[in-house]
GROMACS .gro file of C-alpha atoms in nm:
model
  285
    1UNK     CA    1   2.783   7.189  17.122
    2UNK     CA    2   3.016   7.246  17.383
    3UNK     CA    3   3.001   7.653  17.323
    4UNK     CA    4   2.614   7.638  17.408
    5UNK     CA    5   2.626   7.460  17.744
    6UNK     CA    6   2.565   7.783  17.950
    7UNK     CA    7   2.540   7.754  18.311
    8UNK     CA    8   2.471   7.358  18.260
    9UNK     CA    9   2.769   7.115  18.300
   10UNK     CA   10   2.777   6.742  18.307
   11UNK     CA   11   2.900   6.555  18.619
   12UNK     CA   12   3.144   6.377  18.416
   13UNK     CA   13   3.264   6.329  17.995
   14UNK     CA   14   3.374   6.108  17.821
   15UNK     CA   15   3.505   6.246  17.509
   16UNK     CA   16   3.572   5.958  17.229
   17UNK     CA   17   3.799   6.078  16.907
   18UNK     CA   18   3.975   5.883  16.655
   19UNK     CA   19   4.357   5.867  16.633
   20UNK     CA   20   4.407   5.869  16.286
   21UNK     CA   21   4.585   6.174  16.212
   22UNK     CA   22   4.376   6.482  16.162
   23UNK     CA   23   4.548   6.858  16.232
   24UNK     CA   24   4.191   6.961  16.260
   25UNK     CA   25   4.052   6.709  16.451
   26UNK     CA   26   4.321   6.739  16.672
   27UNK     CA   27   4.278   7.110  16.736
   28UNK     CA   28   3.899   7.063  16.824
   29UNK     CA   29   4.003   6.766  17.033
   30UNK     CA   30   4.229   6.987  17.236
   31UNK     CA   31   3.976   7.314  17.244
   32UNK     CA   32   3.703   7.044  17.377
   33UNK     CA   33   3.935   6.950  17.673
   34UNK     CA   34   3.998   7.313  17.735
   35UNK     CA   35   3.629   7.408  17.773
   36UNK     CA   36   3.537   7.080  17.985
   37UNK     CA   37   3.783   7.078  18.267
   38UNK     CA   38   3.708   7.380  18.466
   39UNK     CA   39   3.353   7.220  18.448
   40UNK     CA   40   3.411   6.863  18.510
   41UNK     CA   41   3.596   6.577  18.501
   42UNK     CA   42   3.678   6.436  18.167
   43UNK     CA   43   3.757   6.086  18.031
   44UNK     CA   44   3.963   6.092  17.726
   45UNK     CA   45   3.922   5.766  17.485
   46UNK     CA   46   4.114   5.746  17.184
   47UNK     CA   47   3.922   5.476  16.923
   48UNK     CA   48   4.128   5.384  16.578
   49UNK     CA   49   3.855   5.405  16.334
   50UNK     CA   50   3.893   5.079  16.140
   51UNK     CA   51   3.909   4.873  16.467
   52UNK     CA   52   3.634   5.033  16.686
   53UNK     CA   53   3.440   4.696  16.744
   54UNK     CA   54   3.769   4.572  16.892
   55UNK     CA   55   3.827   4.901  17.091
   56UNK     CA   56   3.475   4.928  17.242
   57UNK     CA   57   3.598   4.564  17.370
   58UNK     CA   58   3.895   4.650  17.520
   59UNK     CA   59   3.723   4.990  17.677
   60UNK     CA   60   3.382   4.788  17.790
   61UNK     CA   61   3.481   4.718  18.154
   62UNK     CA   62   3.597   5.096  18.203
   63UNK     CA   63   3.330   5.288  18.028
   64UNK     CA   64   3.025   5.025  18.192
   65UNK     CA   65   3.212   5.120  18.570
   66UNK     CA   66   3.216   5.491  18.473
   67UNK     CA   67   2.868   5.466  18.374
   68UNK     CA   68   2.756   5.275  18.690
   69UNK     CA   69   2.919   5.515  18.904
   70UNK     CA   70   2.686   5.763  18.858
   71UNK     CA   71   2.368   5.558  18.926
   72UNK     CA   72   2.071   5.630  18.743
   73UNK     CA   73   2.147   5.962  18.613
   74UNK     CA   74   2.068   6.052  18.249
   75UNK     CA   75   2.365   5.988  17.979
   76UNK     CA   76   2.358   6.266  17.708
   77UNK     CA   77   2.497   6.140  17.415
   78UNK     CA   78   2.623   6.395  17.116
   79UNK     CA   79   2.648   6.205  16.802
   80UNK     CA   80   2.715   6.514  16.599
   81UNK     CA   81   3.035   6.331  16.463
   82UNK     CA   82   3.024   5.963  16.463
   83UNK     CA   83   2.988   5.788  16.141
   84UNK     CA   84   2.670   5.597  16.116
   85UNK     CA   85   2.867   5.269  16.184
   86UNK     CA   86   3.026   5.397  16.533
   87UNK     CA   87   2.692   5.536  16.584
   88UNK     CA   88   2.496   5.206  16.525
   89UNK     CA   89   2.753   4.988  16.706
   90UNK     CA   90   2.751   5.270  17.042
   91UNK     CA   91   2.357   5.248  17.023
   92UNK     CA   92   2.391   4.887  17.027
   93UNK     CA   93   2.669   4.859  17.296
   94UNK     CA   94   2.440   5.140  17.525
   95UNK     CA   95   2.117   4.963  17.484
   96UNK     CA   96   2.296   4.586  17.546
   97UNK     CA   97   2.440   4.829  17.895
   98UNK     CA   98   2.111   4.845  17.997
   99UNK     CA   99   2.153   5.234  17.939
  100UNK     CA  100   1.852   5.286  17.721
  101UNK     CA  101   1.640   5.392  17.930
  102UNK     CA  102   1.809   5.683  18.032
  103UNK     CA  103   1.963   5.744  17.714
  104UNK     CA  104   1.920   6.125  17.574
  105UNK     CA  105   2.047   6.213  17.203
  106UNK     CA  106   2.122   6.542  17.100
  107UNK     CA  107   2.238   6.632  16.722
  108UNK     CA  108   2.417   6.969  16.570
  109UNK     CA  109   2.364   6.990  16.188
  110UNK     CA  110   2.584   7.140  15.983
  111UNK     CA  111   2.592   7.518  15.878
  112UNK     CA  112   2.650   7.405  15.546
  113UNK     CA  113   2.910   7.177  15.335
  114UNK     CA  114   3.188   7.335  15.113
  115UNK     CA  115   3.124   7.141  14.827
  116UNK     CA  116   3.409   7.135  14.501
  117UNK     CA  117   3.249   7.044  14.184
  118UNK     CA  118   2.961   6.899  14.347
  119UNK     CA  119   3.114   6.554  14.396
  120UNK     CA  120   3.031   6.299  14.655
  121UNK     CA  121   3.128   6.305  14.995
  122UNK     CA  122   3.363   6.014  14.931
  123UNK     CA  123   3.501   5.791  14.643
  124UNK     CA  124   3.520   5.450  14.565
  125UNK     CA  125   3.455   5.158  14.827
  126UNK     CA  126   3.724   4.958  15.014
  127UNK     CA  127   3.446   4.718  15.162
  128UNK     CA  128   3.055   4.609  15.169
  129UNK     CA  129   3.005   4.433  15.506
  130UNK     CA  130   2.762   4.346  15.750
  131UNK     CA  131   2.772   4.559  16.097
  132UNK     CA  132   2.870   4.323  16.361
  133UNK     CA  133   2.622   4.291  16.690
  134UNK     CA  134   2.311   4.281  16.463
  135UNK     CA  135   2.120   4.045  16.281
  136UNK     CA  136   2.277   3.765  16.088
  137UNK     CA  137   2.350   3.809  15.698
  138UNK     CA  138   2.062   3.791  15.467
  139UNK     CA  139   1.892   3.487  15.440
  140UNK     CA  140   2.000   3.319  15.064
  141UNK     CA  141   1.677   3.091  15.086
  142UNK     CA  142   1.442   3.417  15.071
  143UNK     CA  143   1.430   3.682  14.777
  144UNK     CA  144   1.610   4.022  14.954
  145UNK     CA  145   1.472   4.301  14.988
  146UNK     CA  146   1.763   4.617  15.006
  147UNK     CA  147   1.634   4.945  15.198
  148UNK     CA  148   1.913   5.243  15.153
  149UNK     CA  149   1.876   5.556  15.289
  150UNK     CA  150   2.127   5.741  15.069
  151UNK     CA  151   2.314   6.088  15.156
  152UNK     CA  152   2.567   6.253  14.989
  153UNK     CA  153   2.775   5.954  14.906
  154UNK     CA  154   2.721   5.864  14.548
  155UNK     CA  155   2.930   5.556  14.461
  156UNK     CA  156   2.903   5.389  14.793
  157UNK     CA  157   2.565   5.355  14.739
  158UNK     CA  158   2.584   5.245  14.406
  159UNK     CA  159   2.869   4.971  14.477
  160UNK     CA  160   2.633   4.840  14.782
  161UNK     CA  161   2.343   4.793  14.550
  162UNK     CA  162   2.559   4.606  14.280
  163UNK     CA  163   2.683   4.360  14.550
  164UNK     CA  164   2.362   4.309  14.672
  165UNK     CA  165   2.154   4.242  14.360
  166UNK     CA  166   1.830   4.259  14.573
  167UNK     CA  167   1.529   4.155  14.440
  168UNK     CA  168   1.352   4.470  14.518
  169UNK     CA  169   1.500   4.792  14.653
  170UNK     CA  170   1.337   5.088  14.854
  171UNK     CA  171   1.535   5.414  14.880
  172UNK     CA  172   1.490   5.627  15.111
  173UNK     CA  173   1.566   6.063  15.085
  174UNK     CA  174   1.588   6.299  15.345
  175UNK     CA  175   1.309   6.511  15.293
  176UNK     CA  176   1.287   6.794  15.342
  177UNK     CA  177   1.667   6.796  15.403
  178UNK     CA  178   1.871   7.023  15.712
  179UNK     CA  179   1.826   7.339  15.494
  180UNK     CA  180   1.557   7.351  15.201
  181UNK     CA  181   1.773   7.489  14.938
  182UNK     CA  182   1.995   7.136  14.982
  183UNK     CA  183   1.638   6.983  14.811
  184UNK     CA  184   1.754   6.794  14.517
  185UNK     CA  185   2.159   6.727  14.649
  186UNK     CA  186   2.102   6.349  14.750
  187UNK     CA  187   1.901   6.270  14.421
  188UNK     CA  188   2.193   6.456  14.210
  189UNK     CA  189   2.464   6.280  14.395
  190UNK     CA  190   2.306   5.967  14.331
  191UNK     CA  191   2.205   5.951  14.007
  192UNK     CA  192   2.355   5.641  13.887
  193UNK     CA  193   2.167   5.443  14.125
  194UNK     CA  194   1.826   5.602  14.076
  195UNK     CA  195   1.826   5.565  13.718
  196UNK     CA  196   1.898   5.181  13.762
  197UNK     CA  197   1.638   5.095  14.039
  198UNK     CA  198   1.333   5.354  13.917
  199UNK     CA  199   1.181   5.626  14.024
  200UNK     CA  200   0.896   5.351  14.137
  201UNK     CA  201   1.064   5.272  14.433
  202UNK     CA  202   1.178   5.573  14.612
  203UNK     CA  203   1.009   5.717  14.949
  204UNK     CA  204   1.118   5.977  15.168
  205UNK     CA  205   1.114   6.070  15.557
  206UNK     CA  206   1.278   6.389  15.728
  207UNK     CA  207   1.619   6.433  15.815
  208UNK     CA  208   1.598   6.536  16.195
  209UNK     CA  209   1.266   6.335  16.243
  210UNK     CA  210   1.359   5.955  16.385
  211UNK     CA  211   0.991   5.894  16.433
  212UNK     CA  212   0.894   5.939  16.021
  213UNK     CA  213   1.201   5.713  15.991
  214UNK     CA  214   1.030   5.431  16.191
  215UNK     CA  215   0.712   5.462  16.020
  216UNK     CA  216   0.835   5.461  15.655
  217UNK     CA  217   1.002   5.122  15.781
  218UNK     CA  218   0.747   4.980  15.930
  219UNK     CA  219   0.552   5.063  15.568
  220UNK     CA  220   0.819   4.933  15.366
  221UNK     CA  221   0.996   4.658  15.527
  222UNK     CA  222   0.650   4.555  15.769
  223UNK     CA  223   0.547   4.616  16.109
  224UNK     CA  224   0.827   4.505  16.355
  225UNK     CA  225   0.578   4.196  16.515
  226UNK     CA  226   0.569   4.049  16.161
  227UNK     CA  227   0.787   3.833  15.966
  228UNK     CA  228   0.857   3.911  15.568
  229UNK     CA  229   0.863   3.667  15.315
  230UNK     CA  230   1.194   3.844  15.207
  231UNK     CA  231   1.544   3.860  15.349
  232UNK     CA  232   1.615   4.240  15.459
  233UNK     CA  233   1.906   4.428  15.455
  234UNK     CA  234   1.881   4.797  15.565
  235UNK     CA  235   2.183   5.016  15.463
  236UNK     CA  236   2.224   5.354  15.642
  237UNK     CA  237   2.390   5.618  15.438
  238UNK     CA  238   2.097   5.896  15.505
  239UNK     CA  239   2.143   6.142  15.824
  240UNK     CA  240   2.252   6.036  16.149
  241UNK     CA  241   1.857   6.107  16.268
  242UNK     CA  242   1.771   5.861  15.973
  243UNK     CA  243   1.997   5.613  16.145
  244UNK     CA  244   1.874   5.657  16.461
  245UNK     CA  245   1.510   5.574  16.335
  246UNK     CA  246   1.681   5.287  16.187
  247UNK     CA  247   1.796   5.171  16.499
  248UNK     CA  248   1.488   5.226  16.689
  249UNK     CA  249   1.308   5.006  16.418
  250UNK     CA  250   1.525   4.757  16.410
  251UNK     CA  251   1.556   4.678  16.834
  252UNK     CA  252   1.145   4.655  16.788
  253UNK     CA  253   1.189   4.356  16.513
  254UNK     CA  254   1.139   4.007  16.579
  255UNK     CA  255   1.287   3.920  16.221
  256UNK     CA  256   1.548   4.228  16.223
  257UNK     CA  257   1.702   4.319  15.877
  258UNK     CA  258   2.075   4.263  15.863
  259UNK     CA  259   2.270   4.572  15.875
  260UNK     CA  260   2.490   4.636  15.527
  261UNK     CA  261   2.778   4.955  15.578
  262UNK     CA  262   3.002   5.023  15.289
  263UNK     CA  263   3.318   5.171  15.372
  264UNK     CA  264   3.489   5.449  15.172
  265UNK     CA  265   3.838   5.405  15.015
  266UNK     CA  266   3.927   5.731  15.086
  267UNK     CA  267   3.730   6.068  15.144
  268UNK     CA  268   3.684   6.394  14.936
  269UNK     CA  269   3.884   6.625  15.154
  270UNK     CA  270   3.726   6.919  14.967
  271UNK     CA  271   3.382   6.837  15.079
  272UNK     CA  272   3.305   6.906  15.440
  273UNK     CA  273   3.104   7.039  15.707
  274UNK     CA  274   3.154   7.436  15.837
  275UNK     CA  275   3.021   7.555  16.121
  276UNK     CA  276   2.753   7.436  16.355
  277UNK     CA  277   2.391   7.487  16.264
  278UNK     CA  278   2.083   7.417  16.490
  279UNK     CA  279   2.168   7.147  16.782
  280UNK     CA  280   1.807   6.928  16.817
  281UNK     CA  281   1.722   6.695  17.096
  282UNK     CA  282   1.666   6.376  16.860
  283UNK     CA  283   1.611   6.093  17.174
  284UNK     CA  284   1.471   6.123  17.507
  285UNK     CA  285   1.383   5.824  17.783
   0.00000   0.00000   0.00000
């Protein structure tokens, strides 16, 4: 993104990255810093990725006075590489900032993912928790009702659904996907759980759209004014525009769905993202 600023610079960045060790993450840190400072000043935050809850904490008071120091001016947010937990809790923390309203989006897709074998993007799942900031764990009283948008990460959606054992599940596909000739990778990489819940109760919306996001929610789950007679829990595992249609449903609810992430105990290294497709403008005030 940074490569396709042109004559355009921000007043001021802050650049988040996670300190776990990463050679390559590292390098792009360090190229990112390179390109920003003869343009502006840059805030560098370093987040540990299994403690970001407790890190947005300690950084709150810092990043709310850099934010009020500019006034009213727009915040463009690039969520190109957040995971869709850091990206639900920073939409949360931004909105609760009073930042909404001047809160723009932007999104690079991949060029494409080297794939080995056609495995999932990770394997097996350390935990199955409930995001923290947004609505309380599923009511036991009520029959639940599980809505997963699933990506590429095979077991992880699986595992969620087993701990879950909702009375009725919705899935949810990106479709049509970044690229058309991905059609079909989310069904194949999920298998397992498709051929347990039936074909019956799959939908789809499109991956860069928020806006079909909301509405397929608002069809499955109910209009946000309404209450359900079921417990909700939504679990975003689809693309981060999927999860940003998520979100937008969810601040509209008066009986939100609680928000279920399962985390990954470890990732396929082989399977990643190269090169930087089309960047799209996903939110706007």
């Amino acid at each position: 993104m940074i490569s396709r600023l042109g004559e355009w610079s921000p007043s001021k960045t802050l650049l988040l990255h996670y300190s776990d060790t990463n050679d390559l993450g590292e390098k792009h840190r360090k190229e990112i810093i390179s390109e920003l400072e003869p343009r502006c000043s840059t805030l560098d935050f370093s987040f540990e990725e299994n403690q970001v809850t407790k890190n947005f904490d300690q950084q709150r008071h810092h990043l709310r006075s850099t934010i009020d120091s500019h006034g009213d001016n727009p915040i463009i947010v690039d969520v190109s590489v957040l995971t869709k937990r850091h990206l639900l809790l920073l939409l949360r923390w931004l909105d609760d900032c009073e930042c909404w309203d001047r809160l723009w989006i932007i999104y690079s897709e991949p060029a494409d993912y080297e794939i080995e074998g056609f495995l999932p993007l990770s394997f097996g799942v350390s935990s199955v928790q409930q995001l923290p900031g947004f609505s309380p764990s599923p009511n036991p009283s009520r029959p639940l009702h599980a809505v997963m948008f699933l990506g590429y990460e095979g077991d992880r959606a699986f595992a969620t659904y087993e701990l879950l054992q909702p009375k009725k599940t919705t899935v949810i596909i990106p479709e049509p996907p970044f690229k058309p000739e991905w059609s079909g990778r989310t069904e194949k990489l999920n298998a397992n759980l498709l051929s347990t819940i039936g074909q019956f109760s799959m939908e789809k919306t499109d991956s860069l759209d928020p806006e079909s996001s909301i509405s397929m929610l608002s069809t499955v789950l109910g209009h946000p004014t309404e209450r359900s007679e079921f417990s909700r829990a939504l679990c975003p595992l689809g693309t981060k525009p999927q999860t940003i249609g998520a979100y937008l449903y969810i601040r509209q609810c008066i009986d939100p769905p609680a928000v279920i992430y399962s985390r990954a105990l470890r990732h396929n290294h082989s399977y990643y993202s190269r090169g930087v497709g089309a960047t799209w403008l996903i939110h706007q005030p």
